[in-house]
Amino acid sequence: MTTRTPSVVSADEALSVVRPGMTVATTSLSAEPVALLEALARRCEQAAPITLVSGMLIKGYQALTPHLGNEIELQTWFMPQTLLGDVGLGPNVDFLPLTWVQTYHYAAAREFDVCLIQVSPADADGNHSVGISSSMTRLLTQMAKVVIAQLNSEMPYTTGDTLIHSSEIDFLVEHASPLHAFPHRTPDDRSATIAGHVADLIPDGATVQAGVGTIPESVLAALAEAGRRDLLLTSIFTDGGRALIEAGCCVDDGPAAIVGEIMGTTDLYRWMDHNPRVSMQHTLNTHSLPALAQRSSLVSINSTLEVDLYGQLNSEVVGTGQAGGIGGSVDFMMGAQLPGHKSVIALPSTTNRGAPKIVPVIDRGLVTVPRSLVQYVVTEFGIADLRGKTARERAREMIAISHPDHREQLLVAAKEL
């Protein structure tokens, strides 16, 4: 990488480097550089066609939606229909069916013309922090010919694998804006019941991987209430993780969390500033098999859209359309096959409209996680332990934790499997 002196310019001036046929990569989630994506939307009509490589955006979709699949070819590991619904995206939107580790290797094998990132103000040595998203950010800068960074005074200076020197940045755009916050919701009764079952599977000294949402936050709250000790958190850090640390439930020696993404409230983002209790790392240090082999008693907690009587998971398809992405669940469920580790799928037995989430067979032709990797499935009605079970035994376990209104139908279906 050549030494660079960044030019401090406006967003439109920075994005003027984008030319027809270029490939642009951007960071995502709460670290999406919104000011830069808005400038890209203004630029795309003059620079089309552009290929944009991205994960899950939030506010960025608002600016880019009229152009996605049209002037901008989108290649993404998170399909935007999940957030946008039916918005009439153009034809040039394509999904990358990759796990989180595979996504990292995919980016490492590509060359990008431009990458868009967001950074904190620099320290005395000229180092910026990539803040609340370290999974892919530094890799993208290494694989890009031109690096454009939005300098946001709201971005916390986090510790770990987070530093990028100003000399590694071509264009610096000073633009302060609030980071997208995820509200901390109080668990409902059903989520709390599910969380109680999951907490029973997590011992003291475990490494806990939980996602984002009501059930994962409920699990973390249940662990605090149960007084678990010496826990290590990994993957994604939320307000529930902070509460566990402050309750004295996590390890005292070194970081209490080794994660790649922070997703929470504005107060959590401020708490993260120069906080050594959370170590931000790239994907291979959080999700890869070598990294997971070094963890103590990993308990991986994920959810899914539906699970069938075999234990197969569909985490991607709603109706006939791709929704969301694969993410890190498969990486962690593979890691959970290592000695001393375990994986848990936690979900309500029905949707909010009463439709079953435990079905006879996933019939859409797409299985996100094969039955061979699924160990525990938890609903509000209990725990199904599928380890070492025959196909018929699995079906009985799954029916036992299904909603009572759907058990008779599942029993009939099980006889035909």
GROMACS .gro file of C-alpha atoms in nm:
model
  417
    1MET     CA    1   0.000   0.000   0.000
    2THR     CA    2   0.134   0.342  -0.093
    3THR     CA    3   0.160   0.623   0.160
    4ARG     CA    4  -0.119   0.877   0.119
    5THR     CA    5  -0.193   1.223   0.250
    6PRO     CA    6  -0.570   1.258   0.273
    7SER     CA    7  -0.743   1.547   0.104
    8VAL     CA    8  -1.016   1.702   0.318
    9VAL     CA    9  -1.303   1.761   0.076
   10SER     CA   10  -1.681   1.759   0.053
   11ALA     CA   11  -1.868   1.434  -0.003
   12ASP     CA   12  -1.955   1.529  -0.360
   13GLU     CA   13  -1.594   1.618  -0.437
   14ALA     CA   14  -1.475   1.285  -0.296
   15LEU     CA   15  -1.729   1.078  -0.490
   16SER     CA   16  -1.639   1.255  -0.814
   17VAL     CA   17  -1.361   0.996  -0.846
   18VAL     CA   18  -1.625   0.733  -0.925
   19ARG     CA   19  -1.636   0.662  -1.298
   20PRO     CA   20  -1.853   0.435  -1.515
   21GLY     CA   21  -1.772   0.068  -1.469
   22MET     CA   22  -1.615   0.107  -1.126
   23THR     CA   23  -1.679  -0.122  -0.829
   24VAL     CA   24  -1.746   0.049  -0.496
   25ALA     CA   25  -1.744  -0.131  -0.161
   26THR     CA   26  -1.900   0.017   0.151
   27THR     CA   27  -1.919  -0.065   0.518
   28SER     CA   28  -2.265  -0.130   0.653
   29LEU     CA   29  -2.491  -0.166   0.958
   30SER     CA   30  -2.458   0.126   1.200
   31ALA     CA   31  -2.117   0.212   1.056
   32GLU     CA   32  -2.253   0.286   0.709
   33PRO     CA   33  -2.110   0.618   0.584
   34VAL     CA   34  -2.445   0.780   0.513
   35ALA     CA   35  -2.306   1.110   0.383
   36LEU     CA   36  -2.091   0.922   0.132
   37LEU     CA   37  -2.375   0.696   0.018
   38GLU     CA   38  -2.597   0.999  -0.037
   39ALA     CA   39  -2.321   1.153  -0.249
   40LEU     CA   40  -2.289   0.825  -0.441
   41ALA     CA   41  -2.661   0.842  -0.518
   42ARG     CA   42  -2.614   1.194  -0.655
   43ARG     CA   43  -2.313   1.080  -0.858
   44CYS     CA   44  -2.450   0.759  -1.004
   45GLU     CA   45  -2.641   0.907  -1.297
   46GLN     CA   46  -2.317   1.058  -1.432
   47ALA     CA   47  -2.105   0.754  -1.345
   48ALA     CA   48  -2.338   0.465  -1.431
   49PRO     CA   49  -2.302   0.175  -1.444
   50ILE     CA   50  -2.159   0.129  -1.095
   51THR     CA   51  -2.128  -0.196  -0.902
   52LEU     CA   52  -2.189  -0.156  -0.528
   53VAL     CA   53  -2.074  -0.435  -0.296
   54SER     CA   54  -2.236  -0.415   0.046
   55GLY     CA   55  -2.393  -0.588   0.340
   56MET     CA   56  -2.698  -0.463   0.528
   57LEU     CA   57  -2.752  -0.091   0.494
   58ILE     CA   58  -3.003   0.110   0.693
   59LYS     CA   59  -3.029   0.479   0.615
   60GLY     CA   60  -2.823   0.430   0.301
   61TYR     CA   61  -3.111   0.248   0.135
   62GLN     CA   62  -3.323   0.564   0.154
   63ALA     CA   63  -3.087   0.749  -0.079
   64LEU     CA   64  -2.989   0.457  -0.299
   65THR     CA   65  -3.321   0.280  -0.351
   66PRO     CA   66  -3.422   0.465  -0.673
   67HIS     CA   67  -3.092   0.358  -0.827
   68LEU     CA   68  -3.043   0.005  -0.690
   69GLY     CA   69  -3.060  -0.248  -0.968
   70ASN     CA   70  -3.068   0.030  -1.226
   71GLU     CA   71  -2.772   0.271  -1.243
   72ILE     CA   72  -2.621   0.079  -0.952
   73GLU     CA   73  -2.572  -0.296  -0.977
   74LEU     CA   74  -2.596  -0.423  -0.619
   75GLN     CA   75  -2.404  -0.730  -0.507
   76THR     CA   76  -2.495  -0.798  -0.148
   77TRP     CA   77  -2.484  -1.064   0.121
   78PHE     CA   78  -2.801  -0.912   0.274
   79MET     CA   79  -3.100  -0.867   0.045
   80PRO     CA   80  -3.263  -0.528   0.108
   81GLN     CA   81  -3.620  -0.653   0.069
   82THR     CA   82  -3.601  -0.741   0.438
   83LEU     CA   83  -3.602  -0.371   0.525
   84LEU     CA   84  -3.754  -0.213   0.216
   85GLY     CA   85  -4.033  -0.450   0.123
   86ASP     CA   86  -4.153  -0.441  -0.236
   87VAL     CA   87  -3.990  -0.123  -0.361
   88GLY     CA   88  -3.951  -0.222  -0.723
   89LEU     CA   89  -3.576  -0.273  -0.726
   90GLY     CA   90  -3.421  -0.291  -1.070
   91PRO     CA   91  -3.307  -0.618  -1.227
   92ASN     CA   92  -2.938  -0.580  -1.140
   93VAL     CA   93  -2.957  -0.686  -0.776
   94ASP     CA   94  -2.778  -1.008  -0.695
   95PHE     CA   95  -2.739  -1.203  -0.373
   96LEU     CA   96  -2.413  -1.349  -0.243
   97PRO     CA   97  -2.502  -1.669  -0.050
   98LEU     CA   98  -2.204  -1.655   0.184
   99THR     CA   99  -2.142  -1.718   0.551
  100TRP     CA  100  -1.966  -1.439   0.739
  101VAL     CA  101  -1.625  -1.608   0.712
  102GLN     CA  102  -1.684  -1.672   0.342
  103THR     CA  103  -1.777  -1.305   0.299
  104TYR     CA  104  -1.442  -1.205   0.445
  105HIS     CA  105  -1.255  -1.437   0.208
  106TYR     CA  106  -1.467  -1.313  -0.083
  107ALA     CA  107  -1.368  -0.952  -0.011
  108ALA     CA  108  -1.005  -1.053   0.037
  109ALA     CA  109  -1.000  -1.203  -0.313
  110ARG     CA  110  -1.150  -0.897  -0.483
  111GLU     CA  111  -1.010  -0.563  -0.587
  112PHE     CA  112  -1.229  -0.257  -0.540
  113ASP     CA  113  -1.188   0.072  -0.720
  114VAL     CA  114  -1.325   0.268  -0.425
  115CYS     CA  115  -1.424   0.186  -0.070
  116LEU     CA  116  -1.640   0.400   0.157
  117ILE     CA  117  -1.590   0.382   0.533
  118GLN     CA  118  -1.661   0.581   0.847
  119VAL     CA  119  -1.399   0.668   1.110
  120SER     CA  120  -1.357   0.848   1.440
  121PRO     CA  121  -1.146   1.161   1.486
  122ALA     CA  122  -0.774   1.081   1.486
  123ASP     CA  123  -0.558   1.044   1.795
  124ALA     CA  124  -0.230   1.228   1.851
  125ASP     CA  125  -0.049   0.979   1.627
  126GLY     CA  126  -0.285   1.028   1.333
  127ASN     CA  127  -0.472   0.702   1.387
  128HIS     CA  128  -0.846   0.693   1.329
  129SER     CA  129  -1.062   0.415   1.471
  130VAL     CA  130  -1.314   0.232   1.256
  131GLY     CA  131  -1.537   0.242   1.563
  132ILE     CA  132  -1.837   0.017   1.592
  133SER     CA  133  -1.768  -0.208   1.292
  134SER     CA  134  -1.436  -0.389   1.258
  135SER     CA  135  -1.544  -0.712   1.086
  136MET     CA  136  -1.455  -0.603   0.733
  137THR     CA  137  -1.352  -0.237   0.741
  138ARG     CA  138  -0.975  -0.258   0.744
  139LEU     CA  139  -0.982  -0.539   0.488
  140LEU     CA  140  -1.185  -0.324   0.248
  141THR     CA  141  -0.931  -0.043   0.274
  142GLN     CA  142  -0.652  -0.286   0.194
  143MET     CA  143  -0.831  -0.415  -0.116
  144ALA     CA  144  -0.930  -0.073  -0.255
  145LYS     CA  145  -0.743   0.158  -0.490
  146VAL     CA  146  -0.910   0.466  -0.338
  147VAL     CA  147  -1.024   0.500   0.024
  148ILE     CA  148  -1.285   0.762   0.112
  149ALA     CA  149  -1.363   0.806   0.482
  150GLN     CA  150  -1.641   0.998   0.650
  151LEU     CA  151  -1.492   1.149   0.963
  152ASN     CA  152  -1.773   1.146   1.217
  153SER     CA  153  -1.723   1.299   1.561
  154GLU     CA  154  -2.006   1.073   1.682
  155MET     CA  155  -1.804   0.759   1.604
  156PRO     CA  156  -1.640   0.618   1.919
  157TYR     CA  157  -1.270   0.540   1.927
  158THR     CA  158  -1.276   0.167   1.996
  159THR     CA  159  -0.988  -0.065   2.079
  160GLY     CA  160  -0.860  -0.383   1.915
  161ASP     CA  161  -0.809  -0.430   1.542
  162THR     CA  162  -0.959  -0.090   1.466
  163LEU     CA  163  -0.690   0.160   1.371
  164ILE     CA  164  -0.637   0.311   1.028
  165HIS     CA  165  -0.376   0.582   0.988
  166SER     CA  166  -0.464   0.901   0.806
  167SER     CA  167  -0.194   0.818   0.550
  168GLU     CA  168  -0.405   0.519   0.441
  169ILE     CA  169  -0.697   0.745   0.345
  170ASP     CA  170  -0.721   0.930   0.013
  171PHE     CA  171  -1.019   1.156   0.083
  172LEU     CA  172  -1.152   1.263   0.422
  173VAL     CA  173  -1.505   1.401   0.444
  174GLU     CA  174  -1.584   1.574   0.772
  175HIS     CA  175  -1.950   1.511   0.843
  176ALA     CA  176  -2.095   1.458   1.192
  177SER     CA  177  -2.419   1.265   1.211
  178PRO     CA  178  -2.580   1.035   1.470
  179LEU     CA  179  -2.501   0.666   1.431
  180HIS     CA  180  -2.803   0.449   1.368
  181ALA     CA  181  -2.927   0.325   1.704
  182PHE     CA  182  -3.111   0.003   1.784
  183PRO     CA  183  -3.353   0.056   2.073
  184HIS     CA  184  -3.324  -0.168   2.376
  185ARG     CA  185  -3.665  -0.334   2.411
  186THR     CA  186  -3.812  -0.491   2.722
  187PRO     CA  187  -3.866  -0.866   2.664
  188ASP     CA  188  -4.222  -0.989   2.626
  189ASP     CA  189  -4.337  -1.291   2.825
  190ARG     CA  190  -4.280  -1.538   2.543
  191SER     CA  191  -3.926  -1.417   2.477
  192ALA     CA  192  -3.849  -1.426   2.848
  193THR     CA  193  -3.969  -1.787   2.870
  194ILE     CA  194  -3.757  -1.891   2.573
  195ALA     CA  195  -3.459  -1.709   2.723
  196GLY     CA  196  -3.499  -1.894   3.050
  197HIS     CA  197  -3.475  -2.228   2.870
  198VAL     CA  198  -3.166  -2.113   2.677
  199ALA     CA  199  -2.995  -1.983   2.990
  200ASP     CA  200  -3.021  -2.330   3.142
  201LEU     CA  201  -2.786  -2.451   2.866
  202ILE     CA  202  -2.516  -2.192   2.939
  203PRO     CA  203  -2.266  -2.269   3.218
  204ASP     CA  204  -2.031  -2.039   3.405
  205GLY     CA  205  -1.718  -1.971   3.202
  206ALA     CA  206  -1.892  -2.004   2.866
  207THR     CA  207  -1.823  -1.803   2.554
  208VAL     CA  208  -2.162  -1.667   2.448
  209GLN     CA  209  -2.254  -1.573   2.093
  210ALA     CA  210  -2.595  -1.413   2.063
  211GLY     CA  211  -2.738  -1.207   1.783
  212VAL     CA  212  -2.956  -0.898   1.781
  213GLY     CA  213  -3.322  -0.889   1.874
  214THR     CA  214  -3.564  -0.950   2.155
  215ILE     CA  215  -3.474  -1.314   2.221
  216PRO     CA  216  -3.093  -1.266   2.229
  217GLU     CA  217  -3.131  -0.964   2.457
  218SER     CA  218  -3.367  -1.168   2.676
  219VAL     CA  219  -3.107  -1.445   2.700
  220LEU     CA  220  -2.840  -1.201   2.815
  221ALA     CA  221  -3.081  -1.060   3.073
  222ALA     CA  222  -3.161  -1.412   3.195
  223LEU     CA  223  -2.789  -1.484   3.238
  224ALA     CA  224  -2.750  -1.171   3.448
  225GLU     CA  225  -3.051  -1.265   3.659
  226ALA     CA  226  -2.913  -1.617   3.706
  227GLY     CA  227  -2.581  -1.473   3.824
  228ARG     CA  228  -2.361  -1.647   3.570
  229ARG     CA  229  -1.989  -1.574   3.606
  230ASP     CA  230  -1.675  -1.558   3.391
  231LEU     CA  231  -1.859  -1.526   3.061
  232LEU     CA  232  -1.692  -1.406   2.741
  233LEU     CA  233  -1.909  -1.244   2.473
  234THR     CA  234  -1.838  -1.269   2.101
  235SER     CA  235  -1.967  -1.179   1.752
  236ILE     CA  236  -2.199  -0.881   1.814
  237PHE     CA  237  -2.210  -0.654   2.118
  238THR     CA  238  -2.535  -0.495   2.236
  239ASP     CA  239  -2.678  -0.315   2.537
  240GLY     CA  240  -2.746  -0.655   2.690
  241GLY     CA  241  -2.375  -0.732   2.677
  242ARG     CA  242  -2.294  -0.408   2.854
  243ALA     CA  243  -2.547  -0.498   3.126
  244LEU     CA  244  -2.378  -0.836   3.173
  245ILE     CA  245  -2.038  -0.670   3.214
  246GLU     CA  246  -2.171  -0.416   3.461
  247ALA     CA  247  -2.343  -0.695   3.657
  248GLY     CA  248  -2.007  -0.866   3.707
  249CYS     CA  249  -2.100  -1.168   3.497
  250CYS     CA  250  -1.806  -1.151   3.255
  251VAL     CA  251  -1.438  -1.229   3.281
  252ASP     CA  252  -1.228  -0.972   3.468
  253ASP     CA  253  -0.893  -1.050   3.306
  254GLY     CA  254  -0.870  -0.879   2.968
  255PRO     CA  255  -1.158  -0.800   2.735
  256ALA     CA  256  -1.503  -0.920   2.833
  257ALA     CA  257  -1.610  -0.922   2.469
  258ILE     CA  258  -1.432  -1.004   2.143
  259VAL     CA  259  -1.663  -0.884   1.868
  260GLY     CA  260  -1.680  -0.738   1.519
  261GLU     CA  261  -1.997  -0.528   1.539
  262ILE     CA  262  -2.164  -0.299   1.792
  263MET     CA  263  -2.540  -0.262   1.755
  264GLY     CA  264  -2.725  -0.076   2.027
  265THR     CA  265  -2.835   0.255   2.170
  266THR     CA  266  -2.657   0.587   2.137
  267ASP     CA  267  -2.563   0.555   2.504
  268LEU     CA  268  -2.390   0.224   2.427
  269TYR     CA  269  -2.190   0.382   2.146
  270ARG     CA  270  -2.069   0.654   2.384
  271TRP     CA  271  -1.982   0.391   2.647
  272MET     CA  272  -1.766   0.218   2.386
  273ASP     CA  273  -1.532   0.518   2.345
  274HIS     CA  274  -1.177   0.417   2.453
  275ASN     CA  275  -1.328   0.123   2.646
  276PRO     CA  276  -1.081  -0.168   2.676
  277ARG     CA  277  -1.351  -0.408   2.801
  278VAL     CA  278  -1.460  -0.467   2.440
  279SER     CA  279  -1.202  -0.575   2.182
  280MET     CA  280  -1.308  -0.509   1.824
  281GLN     CA  281  -1.168  -0.768   1.581
  282HIS     CA  282  -1.195  -0.872   1.218
  283THR     CA  283  -1.411  -1.163   1.110
  284LEU     CA  284  -1.146  -1.434   1.119
  285ASN     CA  285  -1.077  -1.352   1.484
  286THR     CA  286  -1.444  -1.385   1.578
  287HIS     CA  287  -1.602  -1.643   1.346
  288SER     CA  288  -1.338  -1.876   1.200
  289LEU     CA  289  -1.288  -2.232   1.319
  290PRO     CA  290  -0.933  -2.165   1.446
  291ALA     CA  291  -1.062  -1.874   1.654
  292LEU     CA  292  -1.359  -2.069   1.789
  293ALA     CA  293  -1.134  -2.362   1.878
  294GLN     CA  294  -0.958  -2.131   2.124
  295ARG     CA  295  -1.279  -2.030   2.302
  296SER     CA  296  -1.399  -2.192   2.622
  297SER     CA  297  -1.736  -2.372   2.618
  298LEU     CA  298  -1.884  -2.182   2.325
  299VAL     CA  299  -2.263  -2.156   2.327
  300SER     CA  300  -2.389  -2.024   1.996
  301ILE     CA  301  -2.742  -1.880   2.009
  302ASN     CA  302  -2.918  -1.801   1.682
  303SER     CA  303  -3.269  -1.787   1.546
  304THR     CA  304  -3.430  -1.885   1.218
  305LEU     CA  305  -3.741  -1.822   1.013
  306GLU     CA  306  -3.857  -2.183   1.033
  307VAL     CA  307  -3.735  -2.530   1.127
  308ASP     CA  308  -3.876  -2.862   1.010
  309LEU     CA  309  -3.921  -3.198   1.178
  310TYR     CA  310  -3.582  -3.314   1.053
  311GLY     CA  311  -3.415  -3.016   1.220
  312GLN     CA  312  -3.335  -2.836   0.895
  313LEU     CA  313  -3.333  -2.455   0.911
  314ASN     CA  314  -3.460  -2.195   0.668
  315SER     CA  315  -3.314  -1.860   0.768
  316GLU     CA  316  -3.332  -1.686   0.431
  317VAL     CA  317  -3.655  -1.728   0.237
  318VAL     CA  318  -3.994  -1.570   0.306
  319GLY     CA  319  -4.256  -1.690   0.061
  320THR     CA  320  -4.060  -1.732  -0.259
  321GLY     CA  321  -3.816  -1.445  -0.215
  322GLN     CA  322  -3.472  -1.410  -0.063
  323ALA     CA  323  -3.485  -1.211   0.259
  324GLY     CA  324  -3.187  -1.113   0.469
  325GLY     CA  325  -2.874  -1.322   0.452
  326ILE     CA  326  -2.686  -1.618   0.592
  327GLY     CA  327  -2.458  -1.420   0.822
  328GLY     CA  328  -2.247  -1.584   1.088
  329SER     CA  329  -2.490  -1.846   1.217
  330VAL     CA  330  -2.349  -2.126   0.998
  331ASP     CA  331  -1.992  -2.037   1.098
  332PHE     CA  332  -2.080  -2.062   1.465
  333MET     CA  333  -2.286  -2.378   1.423
  334MET     CA  334  -1.989  -2.542   1.254
  335GLY     CA  335  -1.768  -2.422   1.539
  336ALA     CA  336  -2.016  -2.567   1.785
  337GLN     CA  337  -1.926  -2.915   1.661
  338LEU     CA  338  -1.591  -2.883   1.839
  339PRO     CA  339  -1.554  -3.057   2.178
  340GLY     CA  340  -1.712  -2.866   2.465
  341HIS     CA  341  -1.912  -2.634   2.238
  342LYS     CA  342  -2.284  -2.631   2.163
  343SER     CA  343  -2.533  -2.451   1.938
  344VAL     CA  344  -2.886  -2.339   2.020
  345ILE     CA  345  -3.162  -2.229   1.783
  346ALA     CA  346  -3.412  -2.018   1.976
  347LEU     CA  347  -3.741  -1.909   1.823
  348PRO     CA  348  -4.108  -1.870   1.911
  349SER     CA  349  -4.329  -2.159   1.807
  350THR     CA  350  -4.543  -1.932   1.590
  351THR     CA  351  -4.524  -1.600   1.411
  352ASN     CA  352  -4.704  -1.299   1.555
  353ARG     CA  353  -4.997  -1.394   1.330
  354GLY     CA  354  -5.009  -1.749   1.464
  355ALA     CA  355  -4.850  -1.930   1.168
  356PRO     CA  356  -4.629  -2.223   1.272
  357LYS     CA  357  -4.253  -2.178   1.268
  358ILE     CA  358  -4.208  -2.554   1.313
  359VAL     CA  359  -4.317  -2.712   0.984
  360PRO     CA  360  -4.324  -3.069   0.851
  361VAL     CA  361  -4.060  -3.015   0.580
  362ILE     CA  362  -3.893  -2.707   0.440
  363ASP     CA  363  -4.040  -2.712   0.092
  364ARG     CA  364  -3.889  -2.408  -0.075
  365GLY     CA  365  -3.585  -2.593  -0.202
  366LEU     CA  366  -3.346  -2.397   0.015
  367VAL     CA  367  -3.196  -2.510   0.345
  368THR     CA  368  -2.968  -2.265   0.524
  369VAL     CA  369  -2.840  -2.509   0.787
  370PRO     CA  370  -2.850  -2.888   0.740
  371ARG     CA  371  -2.995  -3.108   1.010
  372SER     CA  372  -2.652  -3.253   1.084
  373LEU     CA  373  -2.537  -2.924   1.241
  374VAL     CA  374  -2.845  -2.857   1.455
  375GLN     CA  375  -2.813  -2.955   1.821
  376TYR     CA  376  -3.069  -2.777   2.041
  377VAL     CA  377  -3.391  -2.608   1.932
  378VAL     CA  378  -3.575  -2.399   2.192
  379THR     CA  379  -3.924  -2.250   2.193
  380GLU     CA  380  -4.145  -2.125   2.474
  381PHE     CA  381  -4.259  -2.488   2.516
  382GLY     CA  382  -3.917  -2.630   2.599
  383ILE     CA  383  -3.593  -2.768   2.460
  384ALA     CA  384  -3.556  -3.020   2.178
  385ASP     CA  385  -3.223  -3.201   2.203
  386LEU     CA  386  -3.152  -3.340   1.856
  387ARG     CA  387  -2.801  -3.465   1.924
  388GLY     CA  388  -2.760  -3.829   1.825
  389LYS     CA  389  -3.130  -3.872   1.750
  390THR     CA  390  -3.283  -4.071   1.466
  391ALA     CA  391  -3.512  -3.900   1.216
  392ARG     CA  392  -3.822  -4.023   1.402
  393GLU     CA  393  -3.682  -3.924   1.739
  394ARG     CA  394  -3.605  -3.578   1.601
  395ALA     CA  395  -3.962  -3.542   1.481
  396ARG     CA  396  -4.096  -3.633   1.827
  397GLU     CA  397  -3.862  -3.382   1.991
  398MET     CA  398  -3.970  -3.106   1.753
  399ILE     CA  399  -4.341  -3.178   1.790
  400ALA     CA  400  -4.307  -3.161   2.168
  401ILE     CA  401  -4.190  -2.798   2.151
  402SER     CA  402  -4.434  -2.689   1.879
  403HIS     CA  403  -4.745  -2.487   1.953
  404PRO     CA  404  -5.030  -2.712   2.078
  405ASP     CA  405  -5.259  -2.582   1.802
  406HIS     CA  406  -5.030  -2.734   1.538
  407ARG     CA  407  -4.919  -3.059   1.700
  408GLU     CA  408  -5.189  -3.281   1.553
  409GLN     CA  409  -5.105  -3.166   1.201
  410LEU     CA  410  -4.735  -3.226   1.266
  411LEU     CA  411  -4.806  -3.574   1.405
  412VAL     CA  412  -4.992  -3.666   1.086
  413ALA     CA  413  -4.709  -3.528   0.873
  414ALA     CA  414  -4.447  -3.713   1.077
  415LYS     CA  415  -4.601  -4.049   0.989
  416GLU     CA  416  -4.533  -3.978   0.621
  417LEU     CA  417  -4.167  -3.882   0.664
   0.00000   0.00000   0.00000
